[in-house]
């Protein structure tokens, strides 16, 4: 599955480093198997001291190392490398070189005509009844002494494959954006479809995939969607990067929101050929953006007093006294959401590395990961 997932390097993706370390382990296993066979062939009179179970265990555990994983991660995350961008090819050649150093057979392949999403711009603001506009700063801030965060892409608050759009409407908070959340409002609080239709939804990340949240929003008639990370799921709200491993106040989660019913290349002709779907069926039709929890707290603070559901509250209410209110913005204010993206045909690079087995050379075990981030 091809994902267009831009991220700043302060939120590292460790998938590729882990894959590289697994390959080191595999290489170690091969060596161990050879040594085992050689030891068994020599017998007890060979003078070779047999390895114990702990010896084999220690040999395996010593193959990867913290230093190697850090080296892989730092190189892979050094520059933003969005799918289809030149940086992804540089990373591809780097991964191929690592495969070569591990002694693997390897191959690179450029695949053209991949339908990817390109960010252009996004904005979010509150529009008061008197016309006053309160804009939100969507930038991820530069962290002092961390040059990796000082990149142009820190302004790119987007979810790949969002529809472009300009929506000004009332806001409604719907917990995690699950179907059960919409149905809870309908069943327990007499909501009707008209209470959702034409509004912009605010939902928390978690408990459901991003794309499914968007699909639910469309099904219930929302005209836009904002998704934020609730620090409720962090062990320490004060341990945001660089003080800890958690998401900082102005950091947000980017990621693909292409619907999962037809995975792979979202090229319209392929969608129809393999899944009998049109682009409007396979990709979002409303504008969507991610939001930091700091901005989400500000947005929630403008909500009018009204329906508060205890089970829908999070850490912003516990730590900052901001209620996660379902009802819209106070004093007839609206939220303005503008998203500009282009869906373009681009070329990507796949890198393959393999070890041909001696006993079952025609059987295949596949491990994979995406390196665009």
Short mmCIF file of C-alpha atoms in Angstrom, two decimals:
data_model
loop_
_atom_site.label_atom_id
_atom_site.label_comp_id
_atom_site.label_asym_id
_atom_site.label_seq_id
_atom_site.Cartn_x
_atom_site.Cartn_y
_atom_site.Cartn_z
CA UNK A 1 0.00 0.00 0.00
CA UNK A 2 1.47 3.30 -1.03
CA UNK A 3 1.15 6.02 1.56
CA UNK A 4 1.89 9.69 1.10
CA UNK A 5 2.88 10.49 4.66
CA UNK A 6 4.98 13.58 5.26
CA UNK A 7 6.39 13.98 8.75
CA UNK A 8 9.05 16.09 10.34
CA UNK A 9 12.09 14.22 11.50
CA UNK A 10 11.31 14.87 15.17
CA UNK A 11 8.54 12.27 14.92
CA UNK A 12 10.66 9.39 13.65
CA UNK A 13 9.32 6.41 11.75
CA UNK A 14 11.34 3.40 12.85
CA UNK A 15 9.90 0.87 10.43
CA UNK A 16 12.80 0.80 7.97
CA UNK A 17 15.51 0.76 10.70
CA UNK A 18 13.70 -2.19 12.28
CA UNK A 19 13.55 -3.98 8.92
CA UNK A 20 17.28 -3.39 8.42
CA UNK A 21 18.02 -4.78 11.88
CA UNK A 22 15.80 -7.80 11.18
CA UNK A 23 17.85 -8.45 8.08
CA UNK A 24 20.98 -8.36 10.22
CA UNK A 25 19.35 -10.94 12.49
CA UNK A 26 18.48 -13.11 9.48
CA UNK A 27 22.07 -12.92 8.35
CA UNK A 28 23.06 -13.98 11.86
CA UNK A 29 20.63 -16.89 11.75
CA UNK A 30 22.15 -18.07 8.49
CA UNK A 31 25.60 -17.98 10.06
CA UNK A 32 24.30 -19.87 13.09
CA UNK A 33 22.67 -22.55 10.95
CA UNK A 34 25.95 -23.05 9.08
CA UNK A 35 27.86 -23.29 12.35
CA UNK A 36 25.30 -25.74 13.79
CA UNK A 37 25.56 -27.95 10.74
CA UNK A 38 29.36 -27.82 10.83
CA UNK A 39 29.38 -28.64 14.55
CA UNK A 40 27.01 -31.56 14.10
CA UNK A 41 29.08 -32.87 11.21
CA UNK A 42 32.28 -32.92 13.23
CA UNK A 43 30.79 -34.97 16.10
CA UNK A 44 31.92 -35.03 19.69
CA UNK A 45 35.51 -35.98 18.81
CA UNK A 46 36.17 -32.89 16.72
CA UNK A 47 37.52 -30.89 19.60
CA UNK A 48 34.95 -28.15 18.99
CA UNK A 49 33.20 -26.98 22.17
CA UNK A 50 29.43 -27.29 21.52
CA UNK A 51 27.41 -24.08 21.77
CA UNK A 52 24.75 -24.03 24.47
CA UNK A 53 21.24 -22.69 24.01
CA UNK A 54 22.29 -19.47 25.76
CA UNK A 55 25.24 -19.13 23.39
CA UNK A 56 22.90 -19.16 20.37
CA UNK A 57 20.51 -16.77 22.10
CA UNK A 58 23.26 -14.28 22.90
CA UNK A 59 24.64 -14.45 19.37
CA UNK A 60 21.22 -13.57 17.94
CA UNK A 61 20.57 -10.77 20.42
CA UNK A 62 23.95 -9.23 19.72
CA UNK A 63 23.35 -8.94 15.97
CA UNK A 64 21.33 -5.69 16.08
CA UNK A 65 22.48 -2.81 18.27
CA UNK A 66 21.20 0.49 19.54
CA UNK A 67 24.01 2.23 17.69
CA UNK A 68 23.11 0.64 14.35
CA UNK A 69 19.41 1.37 14.77
CA UNK A 70 20.20 5.00 15.62
CA UNK A 71 22.45 5.28 12.58
CA UNK A 72 19.74 3.96 10.27
CA UNK A 73 17.06 6.15 11.83
CA UNK A 74 19.11 9.35 11.67
CA UNK A 75 19.98 8.84 8.02
CA UNK A 76 16.46 7.90 6.99
CA UNK A 77 14.86 10.78 8.89
CA UNK A 78 17.46 13.42 8.08
CA UNK A 79 15.29 15.15 5.47
CA UNK A 80 11.53 15.17 4.86
CA UNK A 81 10.95 12.61 2.12
CA UNK A 82 7.39 12.69 0.89
CA UNK A 83 6.33 10.00 -1.57
CA UNK A 84 7.25 10.99 -5.10
CA UNK A 85 9.75 13.66 -4.01
CA UNK A 86 13.47 13.48 -4.99
CA UNK A 87 14.50 12.76 -1.40
CA UNK A 88 12.70 9.42 -1.50
CA UNK A 89 15.02 8.29 -4.30
CA UNK A 90 18.08 9.27 -2.26
CA UNK A 91 16.76 7.19 0.63
CA UNK A 92 16.01 4.35 -1.77
CA UNK A 93 19.61 4.21 -2.97
CA UNK A 94 20.76 4.30 0.66
CA UNK A 95 18.57 1.30 1.55
CA UNK A 96 19.85 -0.57 -1.53
CA UNK A 97 23.43 0.12 -0.42
CA UNK A 98 22.64 -1.31 3.03
CA UNK A 99 21.23 -4.45 1.43
CA UNK A 100 24.45 -4.75 -0.56
CA UNK A 101 26.58 -4.39 2.58
CA UNK A 102 24.51 -7.13 4.28
CA UNK A 103 25.36 -9.44 1.40
CA UNK A 104 21.81 -9.61 0.08
CA UNK A 105 20.83 -9.77 -3.54
CA UNK A 106 18.97 -6.56 -4.31
CA UNK A 107 17.21 -4.60 -7.00
CA UNK A 108 15.65 -1.16 -7.40
CA UNK A 109 12.60 -0.44 -9.53
CA UNK A 110 11.10 2.87 -10.56
CA UNK A 111 7.33 2.72 -10.90
CA UNK A 112 5.63 5.52 -12.81
CA UNK A 113 2.04 6.74 -12.93
CA UNK A 114 1.45 6.51 -9.19
CA UNK A 115 -1.46 8.69 -8.10
CA UNK A 116 -0.22 10.74 -5.15
CA UNK A 117 -1.40 13.72 -3.17
CA UNK A 118 0.60 16.97 -3.09
CA UNK A 119 0.07 19.62 -0.42
CA UNK A 120 -0.35 23.23 -1.53
CA UNK A 121 -1.86 25.12 1.41
CA UNK A 122 -4.23 24.89 4.36
CA UNK A 123 -5.75 27.30 6.83
CA UNK A 124 -8.07 27.21 9.80
CA UNK A 125 -9.78 30.15 11.50
CA UNK A 126 -12.73 31.11 13.65
CA UNK A 127 -15.12 33.62 12.11
CA UNK A 128 -17.02 35.60 14.74
CA UNK A 129 -20.54 36.88 14.19
CA UNK A 130 -19.26 40.43 13.64
CA UNK A 131 -16.90 39.22 10.91
CA UNK A 132 -13.74 39.19 13.01
CA UNK A 133 -11.39 36.40 11.92
CA UNK A 134 -9.21 34.56 14.43
CA UNK A 135 -6.62 32.53 12.49
CA UNK A 136 -4.81 29.48 13.80
CA UNK A 137 -1.07 29.06 13.43
CA UNK A 138 -0.71 25.59 11.89
CA UNK A 139 3.10 25.62 11.85
CA UNK A 140 5.14 23.05 13.73
CA UNK A 141 7.69 25.17 15.58
CA UNK A 142 11.44 25.08 15.09
CA UNK A 143 13.15 23.58 18.12
CA UNK A 144 16.32 25.34 19.26
CA UNK A 145 19.47 23.31 18.57
CA UNK A 146 17.55 20.85 16.40
CA UNK A 147 18.16 21.80 12.78
CA UNK A 148 16.08 18.83 11.61
CA UNK A 149 12.94 20.73 12.62
CA UNK A 150 13.86 23.85 10.62
CA UNK A 151 12.41 22.69 7.33
CA UNK A 152 9.86 24.16 4.97
CA UNK A 153 7.52 21.20 5.42
CA UNK A 154 6.80 22.18 9.03
CA UNK A 155 4.03 24.41 7.60
CA UNK A 156 2.36 21.51 5.79
CA UNK A 157 -0.62 20.60 7.97
CA UNK A 158 -2.25 18.04 5.75
CA UNK A 159 -3.63 14.56 5.42
CA UNK A 160 -2.75 13.02 2.09
CA UNK A 161 -5.65 12.57 -0.36
CA UNK A 162 -7.87 15.10 1.39
CA UNK A 163 -10.21 16.83 -1.02
CA UNK A 164 -9.58 20.50 -1.68
CA UNK A 165 -12.30 22.74 -0.38
CA UNK A 166 -13.34 25.96 1.32
CA UNK A 167 -15.90 25.46 4.08
CA UNK A 168 -17.28 27.93 6.60
CA UNK A 169 -19.73 26.27 8.96
CA UNK A 170 -20.66 25.46 12.53
CA UNK A 171 -18.43 23.07 14.46
CA UNK A 172 -19.46 19.85 16.18
CA UNK A 173 -17.32 17.59 18.39
CA UNK A 174 -17.92 13.85 17.84
CA UNK A 175 -15.41 12.07 20.11
CA UNK A 176 -13.39 9.58 17.98
CA UNK A 177 -15.57 9.91 14.91
CA UNK A 178 -16.69 6.29 15.08
CA UNK A 179 -20.09 5.21 13.84
CA UNK A 180 -20.96 4.35 17.45
CA UNK A 181 -20.24 7.98 18.44
CA UNK A 182 -22.68 9.38 15.88
CA UNK A 183 -25.23 6.76 16.88
CA UNK A 184 -24.78 7.61 20.56
CA UNK A 185 -25.85 11.19 19.86
CA UNK A 186 -28.80 9.98 17.78
CA UNK A 187 -29.97 7.37 20.29
CA UNK A 188 -29.29 9.13 23.58
CA UNK A 189 -29.55 12.83 22.75
CA UNK A 190 -32.17 12.93 20.00
CA UNK A 191 -29.77 14.05 17.29
CA UNK A 192 -30.95 13.78 13.69
CA UNK A 193 -28.99 13.71 10.45
CA UNK A 194 -29.70 17.43 10.07
CA UNK A 195 -27.71 18.06 13.25
CA UNK A 196 -24.59 16.81 11.45
CA UNK A 197 -25.20 17.86 7.87
CA UNK A 198 -23.29 20.85 6.58
CA UNK A 199 -21.06 21.17 9.67
CA UNK A 200 -17.34 20.74 10.26
CA UNK A 201 -16.52 17.87 12.59
CA UNK A 202 -13.86 17.82 15.29
CA UNK A 203 -12.68 14.34 16.31
CA UNK A 204 -9.82 12.77 18.20
CA UNK A 205 -7.29 10.44 16.64
CA UNK A 206 -7.35 6.89 17.94
CA UNK A 207 -9.70 3.88 18.25
CA UNK A 208 -10.35 3.96 14.50
CA UNK A 209 -8.24 4.45 11.38
CA UNK A 210 -7.94 7.93 9.93
CA UNK A 211 -9.64 7.08 6.66
CA UNK A 212 -12.60 5.48 8.41
CA UNK A 213 -13.15 8.65 10.45
CA UNK A 214 -13.32 10.61 7.19
CA UNK A 215 -15.65 8.08 5.60
CA UNK A 216 -18.00 8.28 8.59
CA UNK A 217 -17.94 12.08 8.43
CA UNK A 218 -19.02 11.96 4.80
CA UNK A 219 -21.77 9.43 5.49
CA UNK A 220 -23.27 11.64 8.19
CA UNK A 221 -23.18 14.71 5.97
CA UNK A 222 -20.25 16.69 7.41
CA UNK A 223 -18.64 19.15 5.00
CA UNK A 224 -15.19 19.12 6.60
CA UNK A 225 -13.22 17.31 9.30
CA UNK A 226 -10.51 18.26 11.80
CA UNK A 227 -8.58 15.49 13.60
CA UNK A 228 -6.36 16.05 16.64
CA UNK A 229 -4.16 14.02 18.97
CA UNK A 230 -5.49 14.03 22.52
CA UNK A 231 -2.52 14.02 24.95
CA UNK A 232 -4.66 11.68 27.05
CA UNK A 233 -2.75 8.89 25.31
CA UNK A 234 0.65 10.27 26.36
CA UNK A 235 2.27 9.07 29.53
CA UNK A 236 3.52 12.57 30.34
CA UNK A 237 2.03 15.74 28.85
CA UNK A 238 5.17 17.65 29.84
CA UNK A 239 7.45 15.19 28.04
CA UNK A 240 6.82 16.42 24.51
CA UNK A 241 9.76 16.40 22.12
CA UNK A 242 12.57 17.42 22.72
CA UNK A 243 12.03 16.91 26.47
CA UNK A 244 10.68 13.43 25.91
CA UNK A 245 9.39 11.00 23.33
CA UNK A 246 5.82 12.28 23.19
CA UNK A 247 4.11 14.67 20.78
CA UNK A 248 4.68 18.33 21.61
CA UNK A 249 1.99 20.98 21.97
CA UNK A 250 2.24 22.18 18.35
CA UNK A 251 2.96 18.83 16.69
CA UNK A 252 0.30 17.11 14.62
CA UNK A 253 -0.19 13.74 12.99
CA UNK A 254 -0.07 13.74 9.23
CA UNK A 255 -0.97 10.65 7.25
CA UNK A 256 -2.95 9.21 4.39
CA UNK A 257 -6.74 9.16 4.56
CA UNK A 258 -7.33 7.24 1.33
CA UNK A 259 -10.10 4.74 1.91
CA UNK A 260 -8.85 1.19 2.47
CA UNK A 261 -11.40 -0.71 0.39
CA UNK A 262 -9.13 -0.65 -2.68
CA UNK A 263 -5.51 -0.60 -1.45
CA UNK A 264 -2.51 0.18 -3.62
CA UNK A 265 -2.16 2.77 -6.35
CA UNK A 266 -5.21 5.07 -6.35
CA UNK A 267 -4.91 5.74 -10.08
CA UNK A 268 -8.53 6.25 -11.25
CA UNK A 269 -8.23 3.76 -14.13
CA UNK A 270 -6.85 1.10 -11.75
CA UNK A 271 -9.57 1.77 -9.19
CA UNK A 272 -12.20 1.02 -11.78
CA UNK A 273 -10.36 -1.98 -13.28
CA UNK A 274 -9.55 -3.81 -10.04
CA UNK A 275 -12.16 -2.57 -7.56
CA UNK A 276 -14.97 -1.20 -9.73
CA UNK A 277 -14.74 2.09 -7.84
CA UNK A 278 -14.64 5.68 -8.98
CA UNK A 279 -12.26 8.23 -7.48
CA UNK A 280 -15.10 9.73 -5.44
CA UNK A 281 -15.78 6.29 -3.94
CA UNK A 282 -12.15 5.50 -3.11
CA UNK A 283 -10.85 8.91 -1.99
CA UNK A 284 -12.16 11.61 0.36
CA UNK A 285 -14.57 14.22 -0.95
CA UNK A 286 -14.36 16.71 1.93
CA UNK A 287 -11.46 18.88 3.16
CA UNK A 288 -9.59 17.38 6.12
CA UNK A 289 -6.67 18.62 8.23
CA UNK A 290 -4.75 17.39 11.28
CA UNK A 291 -4.51 19.68 14.29
CA UNK A 292 -2.12 19.86 17.23
CA UNK A 293 -3.53 19.39 20.69
CA UNK A 294 -2.50 22.95 21.52
CA UNK A 295 -4.67 24.32 18.72
CA UNK A 296 -7.44 21.86 19.56
CA UNK A 297 -7.51 23.24 23.10
CA UNK A 298 -7.95 26.77 21.73
CA UNK A 299 -10.70 25.62 19.39
CA UNK A 300 -12.55 23.81 22.17
CA UNK A 301 -12.33 26.89 24.39
CA UNK A 302 -14.54 28.75 21.89
CA UNK A 303 -17.30 26.12 22.08
CA UNK A 304 -20.60 27.27 23.53
CA UNK A 305 -21.86 25.82 26.83
CA UNK A 306 -23.99 22.80 26.15
CA UNK A 307 -23.88 19.05 25.91
CA UNK A 308 -20.87 17.54 27.70
CA UNK A 309 -20.47 13.76 27.65
CA UNK A 310 -18.25 12.51 30.46
CA UNK A 311 -16.83 9.58 28.49
CA UNK A 312 -15.85 11.93 25.66
CA UNK A 313 -13.57 14.10 27.79
CA UNK A 314 -9.77 13.96 27.58
CA UNK A 315 -6.61 15.34 29.09
CA UNK A 316 -7.33 18.90 27.96
CA UNK A 317 -10.33 18.95 30.29
CA UNK A 318 -8.44 17.23 33.11
CA UNK A 319 -5.31 19.41 32.95
CA UNK A 320 -6.53 22.69 31.49
CA UNK A 321 -10.21 22.83 32.36
CA UNK A 322 -11.32 22.89 28.71
CA UNK A 323 -14.52 20.96 28.15
CA UNK A 324 -14.97 18.81 25.07
CA UNK A 325 -18.41 20.25 24.30
CA UNK A 326 -20.47 18.70 21.52
CA UNK A 327 -22.37 21.88 20.68
CA UNK A 328 -21.06 24.45 18.21
CA UNK A 329 -18.98 27.59 18.64
CA UNK A 330 -20.19 30.29 21.00
CA UNK A 331 -22.05 33.44 19.89
CA UNK A 332 -22.95 32.11 16.44
CA UNK A 333 -19.32 31.87 15.39
CA UNK A 334 -18.25 29.54 12.60
CA UNK A 335 -15.07 27.72 11.72
CA UNK A 336 -13.42 28.33 8.35
CA UNK A 337 -11.48 25.41 6.88
CA UNK A 338 -9.57 25.78 3.60
CA UNK A 339 -7.54 22.97 2.04
CA UNK A 340 -5.69 23.05 -1.28
CA UNK A 341 -4.13 19.83 -2.57
CA UNK A 342 -3.38 18.34 -5.96
CA UNK A 343 -3.60 14.69 -6.92
CA UNK A 344 -0.81 14.05 -9.38
CA UNK A 345 0.81 11.25 -11.36
CA UNK A 346 4.32 10.65 -9.97
CA UNK A 347 7.14 8.12 -9.97
CA UNK A 348 8.30 6.21 -6.91
CA UNK A 349 11.15 3.78 -6.25
CA UNK A 350 10.79 0.33 -4.71
CA UNK A 351 13.84 -1.44 -3.28
CA UNK A 352 13.94 -5.23 -3.01
CA UNK A 353 16.43 -7.32 -1.10
CA UNK A 354 16.30 -11.08 -0.85
CA UNK A 355 18.04 -14.21 0.42
CA UNK A 356 17.47 -17.31 -1.68
CA UNK A 357 16.96 -20.37 0.50
CA UNK A 358 18.85 -23.62 -0.10
CA UNK A 359 16.11 -26.05 0.89
CA UNK A 360 13.00 -24.19 -0.34
CA UNK A 361 14.25 -21.65 -2.90
CA UNK A 362 10.80 -21.24 -4.48
CA UNK A 363 8.95 -20.43 -1.27
CA UNK A 364 8.67 -16.79 -0.26
CA UNK A 365 8.42 -14.98 3.07
CA UNK A 366 7.89 -11.26 2.60
CA UNK A 367 8.69 -8.38 4.96
CA UNK A 368 7.96 -4.86 3.86
CA UNK A 369 7.79 -1.24 4.99
CA UNK A 370 7.34 2.17 3.47
CA UNK A 371 10.19 4.65 3.73
CA UNK A 372 8.36 7.82 2.61
CA UNK A 373 7.79 10.08 5.59
#
